[in-house]
Amino acid sequence: VCGLNTNFQMYSDEFCAPLYKAGYAVLRFDNRDTGLSSHLESLGNPTIFANIFPRLYQPQRVYKLEDMAEDAAALVDYVQIAEGSNKAAAEKLKFHVAGCSMGGMIVQTMLLHSEIR
């Protein structure tokens, strides 16, 4: 999962190729409002300060880390179901997840708030 203000290309082909060659499927994606994802400009700019200091700084938030974690988990679920022959088979697929910077915060939130996979 990418960090603040970076897109999926942060994880270059050169970085991902050895993982793929080792037998891992690699899923790279853009978080909300970055890269090739949807941009929610009409809703205002999100701010990291509200996520880091939620009790001290509470401007109107467009979305939270929990929302971005749900996005990542939903994408993993979608890919697993697409790869599995049926839902039961897909539920048995295992995966590793990694993130850098804010992506690391998203990954931690995803793992804290989602079912054990």
PDB file of C-alpha atoms in Angstrom:
ATOM      1  CA  VAL A   1       0.000   0.000   0.000  1.00  0.00           C
ATOM      2  CA  CYS A   2       1.434   3.334  -1.046  1.00  0.00           C
ATOM      3  CA  GLY A   3       2.338   6.203   1.213  1.00  0.00           C
ATOM      4  CA  LEU A   4       1.040   9.746   1.353  1.00  0.00           C
ATOM      5  CA  ASN A   5       0.885  11.478  -2.005  1.00  0.00           C
ATOM      6  CA  THR A   6       2.446   8.577  -3.939  1.00  0.00           C
ATOM      7  CA  ASN A   7       0.965   6.276  -6.531  1.00  0.00           C
ATOM      8  CA  PHE A   8       1.298   2.569  -7.273  1.00  0.00           C
ATOM      9  CA  GLN A   9       4.440   3.219  -9.330  1.00  0.00           C
ATOM     10  CA  MET A  10       6.254   3.731  -6.017  1.00  0.00           C
ATOM     11  CA  TYR A  11       6.587  -0.055  -6.153  1.00  0.00           C
ATOM     12  CA  SER A  12       8.464  -0.238  -9.441  1.00  0.00           C
ATOM     13  CA  ASP A  13       8.505  -3.136 -11.874  1.00  0.00           C
ATOM     14  CA  GLU A  14      12.096  -3.781 -10.782  1.00  0.00           C
ATOM     15  CA  PHE A  15      10.925  -4.129  -7.177  1.00  0.00           C
ATOM     16  CA  CYS A  16       7.927  -6.341  -8.006  1.00  0.00           C
ATOM     17  CA  ALA A  17       9.529  -8.624 -10.633  1.00  0.00           C
ATOM     18  CA  PRO A  18      11.535 -10.754  -8.163  1.00  0.00           C
ATOM     19  CA  LEU A  19       8.408 -11.263  -6.044  1.00  0.00           C
ATOM     20  CA  TYR A  20       6.453 -12.368  -9.100  1.00  0.00           C
ATOM     21  CA  LYS A  21       9.258 -14.669 -10.210  1.00  0.00           C
ATOM     22  CA  ALA A  22       9.264 -16.225  -6.732  1.00  0.00           C
ATOM     23  CA  GLY A  23       5.620 -17.209  -7.257  1.00  0.00           C
ATOM     24  CA  TYR A  24       3.807 -14.345  -5.579  1.00  0.00           C
ATOM     25  CA  ALA A  25       0.981 -12.431  -7.195  1.00  0.00           C
ATOM     26  CA  VAL A  26       1.637  -8.708  -6.830  1.00  0.00           C
ATOM     27  CA  LEU A  27      -1.224  -6.253  -6.473  1.00  0.00           C
ATOM     28  CA  ARG A  28      -0.400  -2.552  -6.742  1.00  0.00           C
ATOM     29  CA  PHE A  29      -3.079   0.122  -6.564  1.00  0.00           C
ATOM     30  CA  ASP A  30      -3.573   3.808  -5.976  1.00  0.00           C
ATOM     31  CA  ASN A  31      -5.198   5.059  -2.800  1.00  0.00           C
ATOM     32  CA  ARG A  32      -8.096   7.484  -2.971  1.00  0.00           C
ATOM     33  CA  ASP A  33      -7.237  10.817  -4.583  1.00  0.00           C
ATOM     34  CA  THR A  34      -3.849   9.682  -5.901  1.00  0.00           C
ATOM     35  CA  GLY A  35      -2.501   8.517  -9.229  1.00  0.00           C
ATOM     36  CA  LEU A  36      -5.087   6.883 -11.471  1.00  0.00           C
ATOM     37  CA  SER A  37      -7.768   6.481  -8.786  1.00  0.00           C
ATOM     38  CA  SER A  38     -10.903   8.581  -8.512  1.00  0.00           C
ATOM     39  CA  HIS A  39     -10.272  12.123  -7.356  1.00  0.00           C
ATOM     40  CA  LEU A  40     -12.891  13.535  -5.015  1.00  0.00           C
ATOM     41  CA  GLU A  41     -12.048  17.202  -5.586  1.00  0.00           C
ATOM     42  CA  SER A  42     -15.618  18.394  -5.025  1.00  0.00           C
ATOM     43  CA  LEU A  43     -15.507  17.115  -1.442  1.00  0.00           C
ATOM     44  CA  GLY A  44     -12.446  19.110  -0.422  1.00  0.00           C
ATOM     45  CA  ASN A  45      -8.922  18.049   0.323  1.00  0.00           C
ATOM     46  CA  PRO A  46      -8.310  15.358   2.932  1.00  0.00           C
ATOM     47  CA  THR A  47      -5.801  16.166   5.621  1.00  0.00           C
ATOM     48  CA  ILE A  48      -3.360  13.890   7.382  1.00  0.00           C
ATOM     49  CA  PHE A  49      -3.530  16.034  10.529  1.00  0.00           C
ATOM     50  CA  ALA A  50      -7.048  14.856  11.259  1.00  0.00           C
ATOM     51  CA  ASN A  51      -5.844  11.235  11.138  1.00  0.00           C
ATOM     52  CA  ILE A  52      -2.763  11.816  13.283  1.00  0.00           C
ATOM     53  CA  PHE A  53      -4.361  14.186  15.817  1.00  0.00           C
ATOM     54  CA  PRO A  54      -8.077  13.348  15.732  1.00  0.00           C
ATOM     55  CA  ARG A  55      -8.834  14.895  19.148  1.00  0.00           C
ATOM     56  CA  LEU A  56      -6.918  18.110  18.542  1.00  0.00           C
ATOM     57  CA  TYR A  57      -7.630  18.805  14.905  1.00  0.00           C
ATOM     58  CA  GLN A  58     -11.073  18.060  13.565  1.00  0.00           C
ATOM     59  CA  PRO A  59     -11.748  19.742  10.258  1.00  0.00           C
ATOM     60  CA  GLN A  60     -14.415  18.230   8.072  1.00  0.00           C
ATOM     61  CA  ARG A  61     -12.880  14.942   6.912  1.00  0.00           C
ATOM     62  CA  VAL A  62     -13.637  13.429   3.575  1.00  0.00           C
ATOM     63  CA  TYR A  63     -12.416   9.996   4.686  1.00  0.00           C
ATOM     64  CA  LYS A  64     -10.292   8.348   7.358  1.00  0.00           C
ATOM     65  CA  LEU A  65      -7.570   5.710   7.498  1.00  0.00           C
ATOM     66  CA  GLU A  66     -10.308   3.186   8.285  1.00  0.00           C
ATOM     67  CA  ASP A  67     -11.996   4.041   4.982  1.00  0.00           C
ATOM     68  CA  MET A  68      -8.752   3.552   3.060  1.00  0.00           C
ATOM     69  CA  ALA A  69      -8.129   0.279   4.921  1.00  0.00           C
ATOM     70  CA  GLU A  70     -11.600  -0.906   3.910  1.00  0.00           C
ATOM     71  CA  ASP A  71     -10.755   0.000   0.299  1.00  0.00           C
ATOM     72  CA  ALA A  72      -7.610  -2.152   0.430  1.00  0.00           C
ATOM     73  CA  ALA A  73      -9.399  -5.074   2.107  1.00  0.00           C
ATOM     74  CA  ALA A  74     -12.245  -4.913  -0.421  1.00  0.00           C
ATOM     75  CA  LEU A  75      -9.759  -4.966  -3.285  1.00  0.00           C
ATOM     76  CA  VAL A  76      -8.025  -8.026  -1.827  1.00  0.00           C
ATOM     77  CA  ASP A  77     -11.399  -9.726  -1.388  1.00  0.00           C
ATOM     78  CA  TYR A  78     -12.349  -8.929  -4.975  1.00  0.00           C
ATOM     79  CA  VAL A  79      -9.089 -10.288  -6.371  1.00  0.00           C
ATOM     80  CA  GLN A  80      -9.280 -13.435  -4.233  1.00  0.00           C
ATOM     81  CA  ILE A  81     -12.830 -14.193  -5.341  1.00  0.00           C
ATOM     82  CA  ALA A  82     -11.887 -13.555  -8.969  1.00  0.00           C
ATOM     83  CA  GLU A  83      -8.894 -15.915  -8.637  1.00  0.00           C
ATOM     84  CA  GLY A  84     -10.717 -18.630  -6.681  1.00  0.00           C
ATOM     85  CA  SER A  85     -13.054 -21.079  -8.388  1.00  0.00           C
ATOM     86  CA  ASN A  86     -15.697 -20.345  -5.780  1.00  0.00           C
ATOM     87  CA  LYS A  87     -16.074 -18.295  -2.615  1.00  0.00           C
ATOM     88  CA  ALA A  88     -15.029 -21.180  -0.325  1.00  0.00           C
ATOM     89  CA  ALA A  89     -11.819 -21.681  -2.314  1.00  0.00           C
ATOM     90  CA  ALA A  90     -11.158 -17.945  -2.364  1.00  0.00           C
ATOM     91  CA  GLU A  91     -11.490 -17.714   1.417  1.00  0.00           C
ATOM     92  CA  LYS A  92      -8.601 -20.161   1.780  1.00  0.00           C
ATOM     93  CA  LEU A  93      -6.200 -18.057  -0.294  1.00  0.00           C
ATOM     94  CA  LYS A  94      -3.508 -16.410   1.799  1.00  0.00           C
ATOM     95  CA  PHE A  95      -1.674 -13.179   1.146  1.00  0.00           C
ATOM     96  CA  HIS A  96       0.982 -10.862   2.514  1.00  0.00           C
ATOM     97  CA  VAL A  97       0.397  -7.148   2.732  1.00  0.00           C
ATOM     98  CA  ALA A  98       2.940  -4.349   3.059  1.00  0.00           C
ATOM     99  CA  GLY A  99       2.891  -0.597   3.132  1.00  0.00           C
ATOM    100  CA  CYS A 100       5.282   2.311   3.375  1.00  0.00           C
ATOM    101  CA  SER A 101       4.714   5.528   5.321  1.00  0.00           C
ATOM    102  CA  MET A 102       0.973   6.255   5.384  1.00  0.00           C
ATOM    103  CA  GLY A 103       0.547   2.953   3.531  1.00  0.00           C
ATOM    104  CA  GLY A 104       1.949   1.252   6.631  1.00  0.00           C
ATOM    105  CA  MET A 105      -0.690   3.005   8.727  1.00  0.00           C
ATOM    106  CA  ILE A 106      -3.372   1.832   6.290  1.00  0.00           C
ATOM    107  CA  VAL A 107      -2.059  -1.751   6.476  1.00  0.00           C
ATOM    108  CA  GLN A 108      -2.060  -1.733  10.281  1.00  0.00           C
ATOM    109  CA  THR A 109      -5.578  -0.330  10.332  1.00  0.00           C
ATOM    110  CA  MET A 110      -6.691  -2.895   7.760  1.00  0.00           C
ATOM    111  CA  LEU A 111      -5.362  -5.749   9.868  1.00  0.00           C
ATOM    112  CA  LEU A 112      -6.798  -4.368  13.109  1.00  0.00           C
ATOM    113  CA  HIS A 113     -10.271  -3.823  11.705  1.00  0.00           C
ATOM    114  CA  SER A 114     -10.759  -6.746   9.376  1.00  0.00           C
ATOM    115  CA  GLU A 115     -11.364 -10.414   9.936  1.00  0.00           C
ATOM    116  CA  ILE A 116      -8.348 -12.686  10.354  1.00  0.00           C
ATOM    117  CA  ARG A 117      -7.447 -13.756   6.850  1.00  0.00           C
TER     118      ARG A 117
END
